[in-house]
PDB file of C-alpha atoms in Angstrom:
ATOM      1  CA  MET A1355       0.657  14.433  10.403  1.00  0.00           C
ATOM      2  CA  PHE A1356       1.712  10.812   9.775  1.00  0.00           C
ATOM      3  CA  THR A1357       4.818   8.794  10.644  1.00  0.00           C
ATOM      4  CA  SER A1358       6.627   6.760   7.995  1.00  0.00           C
ATOM      5  CA  TYR A1359       5.366   3.591   9.723  1.00  0.00           C
ATOM      6  CA  GLN A1360       1.772   4.820   9.471  1.00  0.00           C
ATOM      7  CA  ALA A1361       2.316   5.771   5.839  1.00  0.00           C
ATOM      8  CA  ALA A1362       3.525   2.272   4.944  1.00  0.00           C
ATOM      9  CA  ASN A1363       0.575   0.683   6.755  1.00  0.00           C
ATOM     10  CA  LEU A1364      -1.944   2.968   5.061  1.00  0.00           C
ATOM     11  CA  GLN A1365      -0.484   2.231   1.649  1.00  0.00           C
ATOM     12  CA  GLN A1366      -0.685  -1.519   2.270  1.00  0.00           C
ATOM     13  CA  GLN A1367      -4.216  -1.191   3.646  1.00  0.00           C
ATOM     14  CA  TYR A1368      -5.367   0.833   0.637  1.00  0.00           C
ATOM     15  CA  PHE A1369      -4.004  -1.584  -1.941  1.00  0.00           C
ATOM     16  CA  ASP A1370      -5.402  -4.549   0.029  1.00  0.00           C
ATOM     17  CA  ILE A1371      -8.871  -2.964  -0.097  1.00  0.00           C
ATOM     18  CA  ILE A1372      -8.638  -2.447  -3.847  1.00  0.00           C
ATOM     19  CA  SER A1373      -7.204  -5.903  -4.598  1.00  0.00           C
ATOM     20  CA  LYS A1374      -9.960  -7.695  -2.641  1.00  0.00           C
ATOM     21  CA  TYR A1375     -12.800  -5.532  -3.898  1.00  0.00           C
ATOM     22  CA  ASN A1376     -15.234  -7.057  -6.395  1.00  0.00           C
ATOM     23  CA  CYS A1377     -18.219  -5.655  -8.270  1.00  0.00           C
ATOM     24  CA  VAL A1378     -21.339  -7.477  -9.399  1.00  0.00           C
ATOM     25  CA  LEU A1379     -21.506  -6.705 -13.121  1.00  0.00           C
ATOM     26  CA  THR A1380     -22.402  -8.247 -16.457  1.00  0.00           C
ATOM     27  CA  GLU A1381     -20.975  -7.714 -19.925  1.00  0.00           C
ATOM     28  CA  ASP A1382     -24.023  -5.571 -20.638  1.00  0.00           C
ATOM     29  CA  ASP A1383     -22.883  -3.100 -17.994  1.00  0.00           C
ATOM     30  CA  TYR A1384     -19.624  -2.532 -19.866  1.00  0.00           C
ATOM     31  CA  VAL A1385     -21.487  -2.286 -23.176  1.00  0.00           C
ATOM     32  CA  LEU A1386     -23.677   0.452 -21.693  1.00  0.00           C
ATOM     33  CA  PHE A1387     -20.592   2.209 -20.373  1.00  0.00           C
ATOM     34  CA  GLU A1388     -18.979   2.179 -23.813  1.00  0.00           C
ATOM     35  CA  LYS A1389     -22.129   3.701 -25.277  1.00  0.00           C
ATOM     36  CA  SER A1390     -22.043   6.465 -22.681  1.00  0.00           C
ATOM     37  CA  LYS A1391     -18.456   7.540 -23.425  1.00  0.00           C
ATOM     38  CA  ASP A1392     -19.556  10.357 -25.721  1.00  0.00           C
ATOM     39  CA  LEU A1393     -21.630  11.847 -22.920  1.00  0.00           C
ATOM     40  CA  ILE A1394     -18.717  11.470 -20.507  1.00  0.00           C
ATOM     41  CA  SER A1395     -16.395  13.160 -23.009  1.00  0.00           C
ATOM     42  CA  HIS A1396     -18.847  16.042 -23.267  1.00  0.00           C
ATOM     43  CA  MET A1397     -18.861  16.350 -19.465  1.00  0.00           C
ATOM     44  CA  CYS A1398     -15.067  16.402 -19.485  1.00  0.00           C
ATOM     45  CA  GLU A1399     -14.930  19.149 -22.102  1.00  0.00           C
ATOM     46  CA  ILE A1400     -17.257  21.267 -19.965  1.00  0.00           C
ATOM     47  CA  GLU A1401     -15.178  20.602 -16.849  1.00  0.00           C
ATOM     48  CA  ASN A1402     -11.981  21.472 -18.758  1.00  0.00           C
ATOM     49  CA  HIS A1403      -9.661  19.631 -16.378  1.00  0.00           C
ATOM     50  CA  PRO A1404      -7.720  16.342 -16.570  1.00  0.00           C
ATOM     51  CA  ILE A1405     -10.183  13.565 -15.700  1.00  0.00           C
ATOM     52  CA  THR A1406      -9.892   9.812 -15.284  1.00  0.00           C
ATOM     53  CA  LEU A1407     -12.289   6.996 -14.518  1.00  0.00           C
ATOM     54  CA  PHE A1408     -11.011   4.222 -12.296  1.00  0.00           C
ATOM     55  CA  ASP A1409     -12.714   0.840 -12.594  1.00  0.00           C
ATOM     56  CA  LEU A1410     -12.835  -0.780  -9.139  1.00  0.00           C
ATOM     57  CA  ASN A1411     -13.795  -4.075 -10.771  1.00  0.00           C
ATOM     58  CA  LYS A1412     -10.915  -4.234 -13.275  1.00  0.00           C
ATOM     59  CA  LYS A1413      -8.694  -2.308 -10.843  1.00  0.00           C
ATOM     60  CA  GLU A1414      -7.357   0.024 -13.502  1.00  0.00           C
ATOM     61  CA  PHE A1415      -7.955   3.388 -15.121  1.00  0.00           C
ATOM     62  CA  ILE A1416     -10.210   2.831 -18.117  1.00  0.00           C
ATOM     63  CA  TYR A1417     -10.800   6.375 -19.323  1.00  0.00           C
ATOM     64  CA  PHE A1418      -8.621   9.472 -19.670  1.00  0.00           C
ATOM     65  CA  HIS A1419      -9.420  13.008 -20.734  1.00  0.00           C
ATOM     66  CA  PHE A1420      -6.775  15.713 -20.836  1.00  0.00           C
ATOM     67  CA  ASP A1421      -7.145  19.451 -21.052  1.00  0.00           C
ATOM     68  CA  THR A1422      -4.425  20.249 -23.600  1.00  0.00           C
ATOM     69  CA  LYS A1423      -3.289  23.237 -21.523  1.00  0.00           C
ATOM     70  CA  CYS A1424      -2.477  20.910 -18.606  1.00  0.00           C
ATOM     71  CA  ASN A1425      -1.446  17.797 -20.499  1.00  0.00           C
ATOM     72  CA  THR A1426       2.184  17.891 -19.368  1.00  0.00           C
ATOM     73  CA  THR A1427       1.262  18.645 -15.751  1.00  0.00           C
ATOM     74  CA  ALA A1428      -1.836  16.507 -15.354  1.00  0.00           C
ATOM     75  CA  GLY A1429      -0.272  13.726 -13.321  1.00  0.00           C
ATOM     76  CA  TYR A1430      -2.021  11.189 -15.539  1.00  0.00           C
ATOM     77  CA  ASP A1431      -0.712   9.313 -18.529  1.00  0.00           C
ATOM     78  CA  ASP A1432      -2.937   7.077 -20.633  1.00  0.00           C
ATOM     79  CA  ASN A1433       0.016   4.738 -21.142  1.00  0.00           C
ATOM     80  CA  TYR A1434      -0.188   3.927 -17.424  1.00  0.00           C
ATOM     81  CA  THR A1435      -3.417   2.376 -16.214  1.00  0.00           C
ATOM     82  CA  GLN A1436      -2.464   0.974 -12.815  1.00  0.00           C
ATOM     83  CA  LEU A1437      -2.889   2.680  -9.446  1.00  0.00           C
ATOM     84  CA  GLN A1438       0.702   1.993  -8.434  1.00  0.00           C
ATOM     85  CA  GLN A1439       1.954   3.963 -11.430  1.00  0.00           C
ATOM     86  CA  PHE A1440      -0.175   6.943 -10.485  1.00  0.00           C
ATOM     87  CA  TYR A1441       0.804   6.949  -6.808  1.00  0.00           C
ATOM     88  CA  ALA A1442       4.480   6.644  -7.703  1.00  0.00           C
ATOM     89  CA  ARG A1443       4.205  10.304  -8.777  1.00  0.00           C
ATOM     90  CA  VAL A1444       2.648  11.565  -5.547  1.00  0.00           C
ATOM     91  CA  HIS A1445       5.054  13.341  -3.204  1.00  0.00           C
ATOM     92  CA  PRO A1446       6.229  10.857  -0.526  1.00  0.00           C
ATOM     93  CA  GLU A1447       5.233  13.271   2.254  1.00  0.00           C
ATOM     94  CA  ASP A1448       1.650  13.396   0.923  1.00  0.00           C
ATOM     95  CA  LEU A1449       1.059   9.697   0.306  1.00  0.00           C
ATOM     96  CA  ALA A1450      -0.195   8.852   3.815  1.00  0.00           C
ATOM     97  CA  PHE A1451      -2.585  11.817   3.779  1.00  0.00           C
ATOM     98  CA  VAL A1452      -3.983  10.760   0.390  1.00  0.00           C
ATOM     99  CA  PHE A1453      -4.327   7.078   1.337  1.00  0.00           C
ATOM    100  CA  ASP A1454      -5.931   7.912   4.691  1.00  0.00           C
ATOM    101  CA  SER A1455      -8.428  10.256   3.003  1.00  0.00           C
ATOM    102  CA  LYS A1456      -9.434   7.644   0.442  1.00  0.00           C
ATOM    103  CA  ILE A1457      -9.636   4.742   2.893  1.00  0.00           C
ATOM    104  CA  ARG A1458     -11.847   6.699   5.284  1.00  0.00           C
ATOM    105  CA  THR A1459     -14.076   7.861   2.437  1.00  0.00           C
ATOM    106  CA  PHE A1460     -14.318   4.325   1.047  1.00  0.00           C
ATOM    107  CA  ASN A1461     -15.394   2.960   4.441  1.00  0.00           C
ATOM    108  CA  PHE A1462     -17.848   5.816   4.940  1.00  0.00           C
ATOM    109  CA  LEU A1463     -19.539   5.159   1.598  1.00  0.00           C
ATOM    110  CA  ALA A1464     -19.718   1.437   2.374  1.00  0.00           C
ATOM    111  CA  SER A1465     -21.694   2.270   5.534  1.00  0.00           C
ATOM    112  CA  LEU A1466     -24.363   4.167   3.575  1.00  0.00           C
ATOM    113  CA  PRO A1467     -27.513   2.828   1.910  1.00  0.00           C
ATOM    114  CA  PRO A1468     -26.764   2.110  -1.787  1.00  0.00           C
ATOM    115  CA  THR A1469     -29.015   4.948  -2.927  1.00  0.00           C
ATOM    116  CA  GLU A1470     -26.854   7.485  -1.061  1.00  0.00           C
ATOM    117  CA  ARG A1471     -23.433   6.543  -2.388  1.00  0.00           C
ATOM    118  CA  LEU A1472     -23.492   8.794  -5.450  1.00  0.00           C
ATOM    119  CA  ASN A1473     -24.177  11.909  -3.392  1.00  0.00           C
ATOM    120  CA  TYR A1474     -20.698  12.563  -1.995  1.00  0.00           C
ATOM    121  CA  LYS A1475     -17.596  14.314  -3.267  1.00  0.00           C
ATOM    122  CA  LEU A1476     -14.124  14.015  -1.734  1.00  0.00           C
ATOM    123  CA  VAL A1477     -11.920  17.091  -2.255  1.00  0.00           C
ATOM    124  CA  PHE A1478      -8.289  17.257  -1.126  1.00  0.00           C
ATOM    125  CA  ASN A1479      -4.985  18.821  -2.142  1.00  0.00           C
ATOM    126  CA  PHE A1480      -1.607  17.174  -2.596  1.00  0.00           C
ATOM    127  CA  SER A1481       1.680  17.462  -4.461  1.00  0.00           C
ATOM    128  CA  MET A1482       2.533  15.283  -7.447  1.00  0.00           C
ATOM    129  CA  LYS A1483       5.345  15.022  -9.978  1.00  0.00           C
ATOM    130  CA  ASN A1484       4.550  16.171 -13.530  1.00  0.00           C
ATOM    131  CA  GLU A1485       5.975  14.823 -16.800  1.00  0.00           C
ATOM    132  CA  GLU A1486       9.027  17.049 -16.408  1.00  0.00           C
ATOM    133  CA  GLY A1487       9.777  15.582 -12.979  1.00  0.00           C
ATOM    134  CA  VAL A1488       8.721  18.708 -11.073  1.00  0.00           C
ATOM    135  CA  TYR A1489       6.388  18.481  -8.080  1.00  0.00           C
ATOM    136  CA  CYS A1490       3.242  20.584  -8.585  1.00  0.00           C
ATOM    137  CA  GLU A1491       0.334  21.359  -6.276  1.00  0.00           C
ATOM    138  CA  TYR A1492      -3.025  19.842  -7.233  1.00  0.00           C
ATOM    139  CA  ILE A1493      -6.518  19.604  -5.876  1.00  0.00           C
ATOM    140  CA  GLN A1494      -8.428  16.407  -6.605  1.00  0.00           C
ATOM    141  CA  ARG A1495     -12.160  15.901  -6.660  1.00  0.00           C
ATOM    142  CA  GLN A1496     -13.351  12.313  -6.467  1.00  0.00           C
ATOM    143  CA  ILE A1497     -16.903  11.076  -6.926  1.00  0.00           C
ATOM    144  CA  VAL A1498     -18.548   7.712  -7.552  1.00  0.00           C
ATOM    145  CA  LEU A1499     -19.903   7.973 -11.073  1.00  0.00           C
ATOM    146  CA  LEU A1500     -21.581   4.561 -11.315  1.00  0.00           C
ATOM    147  CA  THR A1501     -22.424   1.721  -8.924  1.00  0.00           C
ATOM    148  CA  ASP A1502     -22.677  -1.994  -9.656  1.00  0.00           C
ATOM    149  CA  ASN A1503     -25.821  -4.133  -9.577  1.00  0.00           C
ATOM    150  CA  GLU A1504     -25.702  -4.275  -5.778  1.00  0.00           C
ATOM    151  CA  GLY A1505     -25.248  -0.537  -5.377  1.00  0.00           C
ATOM    152  CA  LYS A1506     -21.518  -0.740  -4.561  1.00  0.00           C
ATOM    153  CA  PRO A1507     -19.128   1.829  -6.063  1.00  0.00           C
ATOM    154  CA  TRP A1508     -17.894   0.723  -9.487  1.00  0.00           C
ATOM    155  CA  LEU A1509     -16.562   3.626 -11.563  1.00  0.00           C
ATOM    156  CA  VAL A1510     -14.810   6.433  -9.707  1.00  0.00           C
ATOM    157  CA  MET A1511     -14.222   9.784 -11.411  1.00  0.00           C
ATOM    158  CA  ASN A1512     -11.066  11.691 -10.461  1.00  0.00           C
ATOM    159  CA  ILE A1513     -10.658  15.335 -11.483  1.00  0.00           C
ATOM    160  CA  ASN A1514      -7.202  16.811 -10.958  1.00  0.00           C
ATOM    161  CA  SER A1515      -6.885  20.610 -11.046  1.00  0.00           C
ATOM    162  CA  LEU A1516      -3.518  22.338 -11.047  1.00  0.00           C
ATOM    163  CA  LEU A1517      -3.073  24.840  -8.193  1.00  0.00           C
ATOM    164  CA  SER A1518       0.571  25.715  -8.730  1.00  0.00           C
ATOM    165  CA  LYS A1519       3.344  24.581 -11.067  1.00  0.00           C
ATOM    166  CA  GLN A1520       5.650  24.266  -8.092  1.00  0.00           C
ATOM    167  CA  ASN A1521       5.491  22.700  -4.652  1.00  0.00           C
ATOM    168  CA  ILE A1522       4.747  25.752  -2.510  1.00  0.00           C
ATOM    169  CA  GLY A1523       3.739  23.882   0.630  1.00  0.00           C
ATOM    170  CA  ILE A1524       0.005  24.578   0.677  1.00  0.00           C
ATOM    171  CA  GLN A1525      -1.453  23.234   3.930  1.00  0.00           C
ATOM    172  CA  GLN A1526      -3.156  19.877   3.449  1.00  0.00           C
ATOM    173  CA  GLN A1527      -6.946  20.010   3.462  1.00  0.00           C
ATOM    174  CA  ARG A1528      -9.629  17.427   2.827  1.00  0.00           C
ATOM    175  CA  HIS A1529     -13.393  17.688   2.742  1.00  0.00           C
ATOM    176  CA  LEU A1530     -16.169  15.196   2.097  1.00  0.00           C
ATOM    177  CA  VAL A1531     -19.291  17.059   1.084  1.00  0.00           C
ATOM    178  CA  ASN A1532     -22.814  15.924   0.256  1.00  0.00           C
ATOM    179  CA  ILE A1533     -23.374  17.471  -3.175  1.00  0.00           C
ATOM    180  CA  LYS A1534     -27.136  17.661  -2.615  1.00  0.00           C
ATOM    181  CA  THR A1535     -27.198  19.273   0.825  1.00  0.00           C
ATOM    182  CA  GLY A1536     -23.781  20.961   0.989  1.00  0.00           C
ATOM    183  CA  LYS A1537     -23.192  19.405   4.416  1.00  0.00           C
ATOM    184  CA  PHE A1538     -19.697  18.253   5.382  1.00  0.00           C
ATOM    185  CA  TYR A1539     -18.930  14.789   6.756  1.00  0.00           C
ATOM    186  CA  LEU A1540     -16.146  12.568   8.058  1.00  0.00           C
ATOM    187  CA  PHE A1541     -13.436  15.223   8.464  1.00  0.00           C
ATOM    188  CA  ASN A1542     -15.512  17.645  10.556  1.00  0.00           C
ATOM    189  CA  ASN A1543     -13.012  17.404  13.403  1.00  0.00           C
ATOM    190  CA  GLU A1544     -10.535  19.113  11.080  1.00  0.00           C
ATOM    191  CA  LEU A1545     -12.854  22.065  10.561  1.00  0.00           C
ATOM    192  CA  GLU A1546     -12.807  25.040  12.865  1.00  0.00           C
ATOM    193  CA  ASP A1547     -14.933  24.489  16.015  1.00  0.00           C
ATOM    194  CA  GLY A1548     -16.180  21.136  14.670  1.00  0.00           C
ATOM    195  CA  ALA A1549     -18.433  22.896  12.154  1.00  0.00           C
ATOM    196  CA  THR A1550     -20.471  20.966   9.601  1.00  0.00           C
ATOM    197  CA  GLN A1551     -19.937  23.653   6.957  1.00  0.00           C
ATOM    198  CA  LEU A1552     -16.683  25.203   5.773  1.00  0.00           C
ATOM    199  CA  PHE A1553     -18.339  28.626   5.324  1.00  0.00           C
ATOM    200  CA  THR A1554     -21.058  30.266   7.401  1.00  0.00           C
ATOM    201  CA  PRO A1555     -24.109  31.505   5.442  1.00  0.00           C
ATOM    202  CA  ARG A1556     -22.798  35.094   5.567  1.00  0.00           C
ATOM    203  CA  GLU A1557     -19.330  34.030   4.422  1.00  0.00           C
ATOM    204  CA  LYS A1558     -20.928  32.241   1.476  1.00  0.00           C
ATOM    205  CA  GLU A1559     -22.742  35.454   0.553  1.00  0.00           C
ATOM    206  CA  VAL A1560     -19.537  37.494   0.757  1.00  0.00           C
ATOM    207  CA  PHE A1561     -17.487  35.102  -1.341  1.00  0.00           C
ATOM    208  CA  ALA A1562     -20.253  34.562  -3.862  1.00  0.00           C
ATOM    209  CA  LEU A1563     -20.178  38.305  -4.486  1.00  0.00           C
ATOM    210  CA  LEU A1564     -16.377  38.288  -4.620  1.00  0.00           C
ATOM    211  CA  ALA A1565     -16.651  35.612  -7.303  1.00  0.00           C
ATOM    212  CA  GLN A1566     -18.844  38.031  -9.273  1.00  0.00           C
ATOM    213  CA  GLY A1567     -16.051  40.620  -9.181  1.00  0.00           C
ATOM    214  CA  LEU A1568     -17.354  42.920  -6.443  1.00  0.00           C
ATOM    215  CA  ASP A1569     -14.927  44.536  -4.010  1.00  0.00           C
ATOM    216  CA  SER A1570     -15.422  44.941  -0.248  1.00  0.00           C
ATOM    217  CA  VAL A1571     -17.126  48.340  -0.562  1.00  0.00           C
ATOM    218  CA  GLU A1572     -19.612  47.034  -3.129  1.00  0.00           C
ATOM    219  CA  ILE A1573     -20.279  43.891  -1.085  1.00  0.00           C
ATOM    220  CA  ALA A1574     -20.927  45.972   2.038  1.00  0.00           C
ATOM    221  CA  LYS A1575     -23.545  47.988   0.165  1.00  0.00           C
ATOM    222  CA  ALA A1576     -25.128  44.895  -1.356  1.00  0.00           C
ATOM    223  CA  LEU A1577     -25.452  43.122   2.008  1.00  0.00           C
ATOM    224  CA  ASN A1578     -26.164  46.265   4.038  1.00  0.00           C
ATOM    225  CA  ILE A1579     -23.210  45.676   6.365  1.00  0.00           C
ATOM    226  CA  SER A1580     -20.026  47.642   7.025  1.00  0.00           C
ATOM    227  CA  GLU A1581     -16.893  47.323   4.924  1.00  0.00           C
ATOM    228  CA  HIS A1582     -15.082  46.383   8.141  1.00  0.00           C
ATOM    229  CA  THR A1583     -17.455  43.429   8.632  1.00  0.00           C
ATOM    230  CA  VAL A1584     -16.904  42.294   5.050  1.00  0.00           C
ATOM    231  CA  ASN A1585     -13.136  42.376   5.504  1.00  0.00           C
ATOM    232  CA  ASN A1586     -13.429  40.447   8.758  1.00  0.00           C
ATOM    233  CA  HIS A1587     -15.378  37.717   6.956  1.00  0.00           C
ATOM    234  CA  ARG A1588     -12.682  37.592   4.282  1.00  0.00           C
ATOM    235  CA  LYS A1589      -9.872  37.368   6.854  1.00  0.00           C
ATOM    236  CA  HIS A1590     -11.711  34.689   8.832  1.00  0.00           C
ATOM    237  CA  VAL A1591     -12.188  32.497   5.768  1.00  0.00           C
ATOM    238  CA  LEU A1592      -8.547  32.925   4.726  1.00  0.00           C
ATOM    239  CA  SER A1593      -7.491  31.945   8.246  1.00  0.00           C
ATOM    240  CA  LYS A1594      -9.611  28.822   8.568  1.00  0.00           C
ATOM    241  CA  THR A1595      -9.061  27.528   5.019  1.00  0.00           C
ATOM    242  CA  HIS A1596      -5.296  28.202   5.012  1.00  0.00           C
ATOM    243  CA  ALA A1597      -5.714  28.946   1.307  1.00  0.00           C
ATOM    244  CA  GLY A1598      -3.264  31.832   1.280  1.00  0.00           C
ATOM    245  CA  SER A1599      -5.228  34.108  -1.033  1.00  0.00           C
ATOM    246  CA  THR A1600      -8.783  35.074  -1.944  1.00  0.00           C
ATOM    247  CA  ALA A1601      -8.264  33.522  -5.380  1.00  0.00           C
ATOM    248  CA  ARG A1602      -7.477  30.130  -3.844  1.00  0.00           C
ATOM    249  CA  VAL A1603     -10.460  30.386  -1.491  1.00  0.00           C
ATOM    250  CA  LEU A1604     -12.718  31.012  -4.492  1.00  0.00           C
ATOM    251  CA  LEU A1605     -11.155  28.045  -6.290  1.00  0.00           C
ATOM    252  CA  LEU A1606     -11.681  25.746  -3.300  1.00  0.00           C
ATOM    253  CA  ALA A1607     -15.235  27.014  -2.777  1.00  0.00           C
ATOM    254  CA  ASN A1608     -16.049  26.408  -6.424  1.00  0.00           C
ATOM    255  CA  TYR A1609     -14.673  22.852  -6.390  1.00  0.00           C
ATOM    256  CA  LEU A1610     -16.620  22.098  -3.216  1.00  0.00           C
ATOM    257  CA  GLY A1611     -19.802  23.500  -4.757  1.00  0.00           C
ATOM    258  CA  ILE A1612     -20.137  26.169  -2.044  1.00  0.00           C
ATOM    259  CA  ILE A1613     -20.455  29.036  -4.517  1.00  0.00           C
TER     260      ILE A1613
END
C-alpha cells in the first residue's frame, strides 16, 4: 500500500504533529484527572483489554492498565512512556498504514466543531512485537477521552486487543465510526461500493443473531428468510471485511459497535 519513502515521510509528519501540538490546560485539569483515575480503572476492568491513555500535552503515556491474561502480549510496557518506544514494536510493514490512519483521523477531528470531537472511534488492525519478540496481530480502538479548555483533543485512549499470537497476515483494515450514529467516515473509499456503513441493516440483523449463538437455520426462521439468503449474507460480509472467519467478523463488529 505504501512505499518505504512514503512510510518515512508519514512517520516524520506524525511525530512533527505531536511535537508541535499544545493543549490549553491548568494544573486543576490534571488534579481532576487524578481524581478520576478510579473511574477509569473501573472502565478498564469492564473492558478487560490492555488500555493506555496518551497525553497530547505532555506527549507521553500517562496511564496503563493491563489484562493479566494479555500482559506479555499487550504491546505496552509501563516502563516505556514515549511514543517512539511503542512504535518501535510495530511491524515495519505496518508503520505507514498506522501513521497514515492516525494523521488522517487527527486532521479530520481538527476540522470538526469542538463539541463533536469525542464522538468518533478509530479502529484498525496491525502487527506488533510482544515481550517475547514475536509479532502478533492486534486490533486497536482509539478515542478522544478528554479535550482541553479550547475543545482540542487532550487525552487519547488506546485499547489494544489481541487477534492472534502470530503474524498471520490479516488484511489491513481501518474504520472511523461515529459512536452515536454508527456512520462511517474518512475511509469510505476503502469500503465496498463507497458505502457509509460496513454492514447493511439485514447483515447487522444476521450477525447480531449469530452473536447470540443462533445458526443459519434458526436465523432464517427468526427473520422469515431462506437459509440460502442467510448464508449469502454471511459470505458477503466475510468477503468484504476480509476477516477470514465468522468469529473475527463478530469481533470486528463488536469493537466497531455494530452489534
